[in-house]
Coordinates of C-alpha atoms and ligand atoms in Angstrom, one line a residue:
M17 CA 96.1 107.4 106.6
K18 CA 94.8 110.8 107.9
D19 CA 91.1 111.4 106.7
S20 CA 91.0 114.9 105.2
D21 CA 87.2 114.8 105.1
S22 CA 86.6 114.5 108.8
N23 CA 87.8 116.0 111.9
S24 CA 88.3 112.6 113.2
S25 CA 91.6 110.9 113.1
Y26 CA 92.6 108.2 110.8
S27 CA 90.8 105.7 108.4
H28 CA 91.6 102.6 106.4
V29 CA 92.1 103.5 102.6
N30 CA 92.2 101.0 100.0
M31 CA 95.2 102.2 98.1
K32 CA 94.8 100.2 95.0
S33 CA 91.5 101.6 94.5
A34 CA 92.5 105.0 95.2
F35 CA 95.4 105.1 92.7
Y36 CA 93.6 103.5 90.2
E37 CA 90.5 106.0 90.3
F38 CA 93.0 108.9 90.5
T39 CA 94.9 107.8 87.2
L40 CA 91.7 107.0 85.5
N41 CA 90.3 110.5 86.5
V42 CA 93.6 112.0 85.3
M43 CA 93.4 110.1 81.8
M44 CA 89.8 110.6 81.2
R45 CA 89.8 114.2 81.9
M46 CA 92.6 114.5 79.4
I47 CA 91.1 112.5 76.8
S48 CA 87.4 113.1 77.2
G49 CA 87.1 116.0 79.9
K50 CA 85.1 113.6 82.2
R51 CA 85.9 112.7 85.8
Y52 CA 84.7 109.2 86.7
F53 CA 85.2 108.9 90.5
G54 CA 84.7 111.2 93.5
G55 CA 82.2 113.2 91.8
D56 CA 79.2 111.4 93.6
I57 CA 77.1 110.8 90.5
P58 CA 76.2 107.2 90.5
S59 CA 75.5 107.0 86.7
V60 CA 79.2 108.3 86.1
E61 CA 80.9 106.3 88.5
E62 CA 79.0 103.2 86.9
E63 CA 80.4 104.1 83.3
G64 CA 83.9 104.3 85.1
R65 CA 83.4 100.8 86.5
R66 CA 82.2 99.4 83.2
F67 CA 85.3 101.0 81.6
R68 CA 87.5 99.2 84.1
E69 CA 85.8 96.0 83.4
I70 CA 86.9 96.4 79.7
L71 CA 90.2 97.4 80.7
D72 CA 91.0 94.2 82.9
E73 CA 89.5 92.1 80.0
T74 CA 91.8 93.6 77.7
F75 CA 94.9 92.9 79.8
L76 CA 93.9 89.5 80.4
L77 CA 93.7 88.7 76.7
A78 CA 96.9 90.5 76.0
A79 CA 98.9 88.2 78.3
P80 CA 101.6 86.0 76.7
N81 CA 99.7 83.5 74.3
V82 CA 101.0 80.2 74.2
G83 CA 99.7 79.9 70.6
D84 CA 102.8 82.3 69.7
Y85 CA 105.1 79.6 71.1
L86 CA 103.4 76.5 69.9
P87 CA 101.6 77.5 66.8
V88 CA 99.8 74.2 66.5
L89 CA 97.7 75.0 69.5
G90 CA 96.4 78.2 67.8
W91 CA 95.5 76.3 64.6
L92 CA 93.6 74.0 66.7
G93 CA 91.7 76.9 68.1
V94 CA 92.7 75.8 71.9
N95 CA 91.8 79.2 73.7
R96 CA 89.9 80.7 71.1
L97 CA 91.6 83.7 71.5
E98 CA 90.5 85.3 68.3
N99 CA 86.8 84.8 69.0
K100 CA 87.4 86.5 72.5
L101 CA 89.3 89.3 71.0
V102 CA 86.4 89.9 68.5
R103 CA 83.8 90.1 71.1
L104 CA 86.0 92.5 73.4
Q105 CA 86.6 94.8 70.3
E106 CA 82.9 94.7 69.8
K107 CA 82.4 95.7 73.5
R108 CA 85.0 98.5 73.1
D109 CA 83.6 99.9 70.1
V110 CA 80.1 100.4 71.7
F111 CA 81.8 101.9 74.7
F112 CA 84.0 104.5 73.1
Q113 CA 81.5 105.3 70.5
G114 CA 79.2 106.3 73.4
L115 CA 82.0 108.7 74.4
I116 CA 82.3 110.1 71.1
E117 CA 78.7 110.7 70.9
Q118 CA 78.7 112.6 74.2
L119 CA 81.3 114.8 73.2
R120 CA 79.7 115.5 69.8
K121 CA 76.3 116.8 71.2
P122 CA 75.9 120.5 70.6
K123 CA 76.7 122.3 73.7
G124 CA 74.6 125.2 75.2
G125 CA 74.5 128.8 73.3
E126 CA 75.9 131.8 74.5
N127 CA 76.8 130.9 78.2
E128 CA 78.8 128.1 77.0
N129 CA 80.8 130.5 74.7
K130 CA 81.6 133.0 77.5
N131 CA 83.3 130.2 79.8
K132 CA 84.6 128.2 76.7
R133 CA 88.1 127.1 76.9
K134 CA 90.3 127.9 74.1
T135 CA 90.9 124.9 72.0
M136 CA 94.4 123.5 71.3
I137 CA 94.2 124.8 67.7
E138 CA 93.2 128.2 68.8
L139 CA 96.2 128.3 71.0
L140 CA 98.5 127.4 68.4
L141 CA 97.0 129.8 65.8
S142 CA 97.6 132.6 68.1
L143 CA 101.3 131.5 68.5
Q144 CA 101.4 131.4 64.7
E145 CA 100.8 135.2 64.7
S146 CA 103.9 135.7 66.8
D147 CA 105.9 133.2 65.3
P148 CA 104.8 132.2 61.8
E149 CA 107.9 130.5 60.7
Y150 CA 107.8 128.0 63.5
Y151 CA 104.1 127.6 63.8
T152 CA 103.5 126.7 60.1
D153 CA 100.0 125.4 59.0
A154 CA 101.8 122.2 58.2
M155 CA 103.1 122.1 61.7
I156 CA 99.6 122.7 63.3
T157 CA 97.8 120.3 61.4
S158 CA 100.4 117.6 62.1
F159 CA 100.8 118.4 65.8
V160 CA 101.2 115.6 68.0
L161 CA 98.4 115.5 70.5
I162 CA 99.9 114.4 73.5
G163 CA 103.3 115.8 74.2
E164 CA 105.3 118.0 76.1
E165 CA 105.0 121.0 73.6
V166 CA 101.2 121.0 73.8
D167 CA 101.6 121.0 77.8
H168 CA 103.9 123.8 77.5
V169 CA 101.5 125.9 75.1
A170 CA 98.8 125.3 77.7
R171 CA 100.8 126.3 80.6
T172 CA 102.4 129.4 79.0
E173 CA 98.7 130.6 77.9
G174 CA 97.6 129.9 81.4
C175 CA 94.4 127.5 80.1
F176 CA 93.7 123.8 80.2
L177 CA 94.1 121.5 77.2
P178 CA 90.8 120.8 75.6
P179 CA 90.0 116.9 75.6
V180 CA 91.9 114.8 73.1
I181 CA 88.7 113.3 71.5
E182 CA 87.2 117.0 71.3
V183 CA 90.2 118.0 69.5
L184 CA 90.3 114.8 67.2
L185 CA 86.5 115.4 66.3
K186 CA 86.3 119.0 65.8
S187 CA 89.8 119.7 64.0
L188 CA 91.2 116.6 62.7
Q189 CA 88.1 114.8 61.7
E190 CA 86.8 117.8 59.9
S191 CA 90.0 118.6 58.1
D192 CA 90.8 114.9 57.1
P193 CA 87.6 112.7 57.7
G194 CA 89.1 109.9 55.4
Y195 CA 92.1 109.4 57.8
Y196 CA 90.4 110.4 61.2
T197 CA 87.6 108.0 60.9
E198 CA 85.7 107.2 63.9
A199 CA 87.2 103.6 64.5
M200 CA 90.5 105.4 64.1
I201 CA 89.4 107.8 67.1
R202 CA 88.2 105.0 69.2
N203 CA 91.2 102.8 68.8
F204 CA 93.5 105.8 69.5
V205 CA 91.7 106.6 72.7
L206 CA 91.7 102.9 73.9
V207 CA 95.6 102.5 73.3
L208 CA 96.3 105.7 75.2
L209 CA 93.9 104.5 78.1
A210 CA 95.2 101.1 77.9
G211 CA 98.8 102.1 78.0
G212 CA 98.5 104.7 80.7
I213 CA 96.3 103.7 83.4
D214 CA 97.6 100.1 84.7
T215 CA 101.1 101.3 84.3
S216 CA 100.7 104.4 86.3
S217 CA 98.4 103.3 89.0
G218 CA 100.4 100.1 89.6
T219 CA 103.8 102.2 90.0
M220 CA 102.3 104.5 92.5
E221 CA 101.1 101.6 94.4
W222 CA 104.5 100.0 94.5
T223 CA 106.2 103.4 95.6
M224 CA 103.7 103.4 98.4
S225 CA 104.4 100.1 99.3
L226 CA 108.3 100.5 99.3
L227 CA 108.0 103.9 101.1
L228 CA 106.0 102.2 104.1
N229 CA 108.5 99.5 104.0
H230 CA 111.4 102.0 104.2
P231 CA 110.4 104.7 106.6
Q232 CA 113.9 106.6 106.4
V233 CA 113.1 106.9 102.7
L234 CA 109.8 108.4 103.4
E235 CA 110.9 110.7 106.0
K236 CA 113.8 112.0 103.6
A237 CA 110.8 112.7 101.0
Q238 CA 108.6 114.5 103.4
N239 CA 111.7 116.6 104.5
E240 CA 112.3 117.5 101.0
I241 CA 108.5 118.4 100.4
D242 CA 108.6 120.4 103.7
R243 CA 111.8 122.2 102.5
N244 CA 110.6 123.1 99.0
I245 CA 106.8 123.3 99.4
G246 CA 106.2 123.8 103.0
K247 CA 103.2 122.6 105.1
D248 CA 100.5 125.0 104.1
R249 CA 99.6 123.8 100.6
L250 CA 99.3 120.7 98.6
V251 CA 102.1 119.6 96.1
D252 CA 101.3 120.9 92.7
E253 CA 102.3 119.4 89.5
S254 CA 104.5 122.3 88.4
D255 CA 106.6 121.7 92.0
I256 CA 107.9 118.2 90.8
P257 CA 111.1 119.6 89.3
N258 CA 112.1 121.0 92.4
L259 CA 111.7 117.6 94.1
P260 CA 114.7 115.6 92.9
Y261 CA 114.7 113.0 95.7
L262 CA 111.1 112.0 94.9
R263 CA 112.3 111.5 91.1
C264 CA 115.1 109.2 92.5
I265 CA 112.2 107.2 94.3
I266 CA 110.3 107.0 91.1
N267 CA 113.3 105.7 89.2
E268 CA 114.2 103.2 91.8
T269 CA 110.5 102.1 91.9
L270 CA 110.6 101.6 88.2
R271 CA 113.9 99.7 88.3
L272 CA 112.6 97.1 90.7
Y273 CA 109.1 96.9 89.5
P274 CA 108.7 97.7 85.9
P275 CA 105.3 97.7 84.8
G276 CA 106.2 96.4 81.4
P277 CA 108.8 93.6 82.6
I278 CA 109.2 92.3 78.9
L279 CA 108.2 95.6 77.3
I280 CA 105.7 95.1 74.2
P281 CA 106.9 92.2 71.9
H282 CA 108.7 93.9 69.0
E283 CA 109.5 92.4 65.4
S284 CA 112.7 92.7 63.4
S285 CA 112.0 94.7 60.4
D286 CA 115.3 93.4 58.8
N287 CA 118.0 90.7 59.2
C288 CA 120.1 91.7 62.1
V289 CA 122.7 90.5 64.7
V290 CA 121.7 90.8 68.4
G291 CA 124.4 89.7 71.0
G292 CA 126.2 87.6 68.3
Y293 CA 122.7 85.8 67.0
N294 CA 121.6 86.1 63.6
I295 CA 117.9 87.2 63.8
P296 CA 115.8 86.9 60.5
R297 CA 113.5 89.4 59.5
G298 CA 110.0 89.1 60.8
T299 CA 111.3 87.3 64.3
M300 CA 109.3 88.4 67.4
L301 CA 111.8 89.8 70.0
L302 CA 111.1 90.1 73.6
V303 CA 113.5 92.5 75.7
N304 CA 113.9 91.0 79.3
Q305 CA 113.8 94.4 81.1
W306 CA 113.3 92.7 84.6
A307 CA 116.6 90.8 84.0
I308 CA 118.3 93.9 83.1
H309 CA 117.1 95.9 86.0
H310 CA 118.0 93.1 88.3
D311 CA 121.5 92.4 86.8
P312 CA 124.1 92.2 89.4
K313 CA 126.7 93.1 86.9
L314 CA 125.2 96.2 86.3
W315 CA 123.7 97.2 89.7
N316 CA 125.3 97.3 93.1
K317 CA 123.0 95.2 95.5
P318 CA 120.2 95.0 92.9
K319 CA 117.6 93.6 95.4
R320 CA 117.9 96.7 97.7
F321 CA 115.6 99.5 97.6
N322 CA 118.0 102.4 97.3
P323 CA 116.9 105.7 95.8
E324 CA 120.1 107.4 96.3
R325 CA 121.7 105.4 93.4
F326 CA 119.8 107.6 91.1
E327 CA 121.2 110.9 92.5
G328 CA 122.3 113.3 89.9
L329 CA 120.6 111.6 87.0
E330 CA 118.1 113.6 85.0
G331 CA 115.1 111.9 83.5
T332 CA 114.0 108.3 83.5
R333 CA 116.5 106.4 81.9
D334 CA 120.2 105.6 82.3
G335 CA 121.7 104.4 79.1
F336 CA 120.1 100.6 78.3
K337 CA 120.6 99.9 81.9
L338 CA 117.4 101.6 83.2
M339 CA 114.6 101.9 80.5
P340 CA 111.2 101.4 82.0
F341 CA 109.6 103.0 79.2
G342 CA 111.3 101.0 76.5
S343 CA 113.7 102.6 73.8
G344 CA 113.5 103.9 70.4
R345 CA 110.7 104.9 68.0
R346 CA 108.1 102.4 69.9
S347 CA 109.1 103.6 73.0
C348 CA 106.5 104.9 75.6
P349 CA 104.8 108.2 74.4
G350 CA 103.5 109.0 78.1
E351 CA 107.0 108.9 79.3
G352 CA 107.0 113.1 79.7
R353 CA 103.6 113.0 81.4
V354 CA 104.7 110.3 84.0
G355 CA 107.2 112.2 85.9
S356 CA 104.7 115.0 86.3
S357 CA 101.3 113.6 87.1
Y358 CA 102.5 110.4 88.7
G359 CA 105.0 112.0 90.9
W360 CA 102.5 114.8 91.8
G361 CA 99.9 111.9 92.5
D362 CA 102.4 109.9 94.9
S363 CA 103.5 113.2 96.7
R364 CA 100.0 114.3 97.4
F365 CA 99.5 111.0 99.0
D366 CA 102.8 111.3 100.9
H367 CA 102.0 114.8 102.1
P368 CA 99.0 114.3 104.1
M369 CA 100.8 111.4 106.2
L370 CA 103.0 114.1 107.7
Ligands
HEM409 C1 104.6 104.5 84.9 C2 104.1 104.8 83.9 C3 104.4 104.0 82.5 C4 105.2 103.1 82.1 C5 106.3 102.6 83.1 C6 105.2 102.8 80.5 C7 105.9 101.9 80.2 C8 105.5 101.6 78.9 C9 106.4 100.6 78.1 C10 107.5 99.7 78.5 C11 106.1 100.5 76.7 C12 106.7 99.5 75.5 C13 107.9 100.3 74.9 C14 108.5 99.2 74.1 O1 108.2 98.2 73.8 O2 109.7 99.4 73.7 C15 104.9 101.4 76.6 C16 104.2 101.7 75.5 C17 103.2 102.7 75.5 N1 102.8 103.6 76.5 FE1 103.5 103.7 78.3 N2 104.1 103.5 80.2 C18 103.5 104.3 81.3 C19 102.6 105.2 81.2 C20 102.0 105.5 80.0 C21 100.9 106.7 79.8 C22 100.6 107.8 80.8 C23 100.5 106.7 78.5 C24 99.4 107.6 77.9 C25 99.3 108.8 78.1 C26 101.3 105.6 77.9 C27 100.9 105.2 76.5 C28 101.5 104.2 76.0 C29 101.5 103.8 74.6 C30 100.3 104.3 73.6 C31 102.4 102.8 74.2 C32 102.7 102.0 72.9 C33 103.6 102.8 72.0 C34 103.8 102.1 70.7 O3 103.7 100.9 70.5 O4 104.3 102.8 69.8 N3 102.1 104.9 78.9 N4 104.8 102.2 77.8

């Protein structure tokens, strides 16, 4: 890959680390306002690496648990999963409490106020003045923190979103300390990070691998970027809606290599019938999304990487045939972000290769 920092020609790039660090930076900026990698501050990078170890351990312990299928093993304490989970939770608590404390520290006087970003609540209150019926107090206090609407507000007001932890601490915890406890904030942040980092960086890695192995698709994607963006600047997040072929590539990558091949285990809240089988209430259900995405009855030549099959499709789902973000109430809340930040990340890596 061409090295943008030097006049010299090409250098080897470890794409796995590059995508992981990029995604971790994006997520951490959103959540705590921090950037771990690429800033040349060793102590901050060290904190990033510590966090990565915590995430790796979380995924190792979240792998299918044999005790779920053979409960007797769990009773005998064969893999001591519960002890390991308790120890991991202690480690995670220390890490996230540290993040909370850093953001709680009072920040410097007047200068800080001059450059201060508007908080999300301030933005919403200014909108309330123009449209009080829609932006009611109840709507503002219950506003979903991560969502398209918030993005929209920030964009139309032309400012950045304040970090999620700051909003949780400053506004929500102050207004309802009984509900927004520090344990709740720590776990909320952990779920967002655990759900968002490996899924996004892994998908970027698969996309790059597929593109390098299908040069004609890469060329078509580059032509689309040239036509719509030009060669004088890098792709920006707001360009993504003008890059429909890139969207097809993302969908085809997610079809072939969904980061959650059996989604997250669900539990039936009532007796129900699925595909003719009676499912009692309280049964653990796994959806084999991998099998659906590769089913020859649903897809023409399912093993082939063929982004064109998604031409004309808006979004990232096609009925129940394509559902890389799951479905229903517990589907992925990050879906809206993924098309923009992940597509943007990948296209930035595509672009310098021209
Ligand atoms: C390529 C990127 C991503 C993919 C393919 C993906 C996929 C998924 C899938 C399949 C589920 C389980 C849905 C189900 O069981 O029905 C899920 C859940 C979840 N995802 Fe994502 N995700 C991605 C990125 C993100 C991002 C960026 C975030 C955070 C901003 C995120 C946060 C979450 C959370 C919090 C859940 C749990 C939702 C719940 O249990 O109610 N994900 N994701």
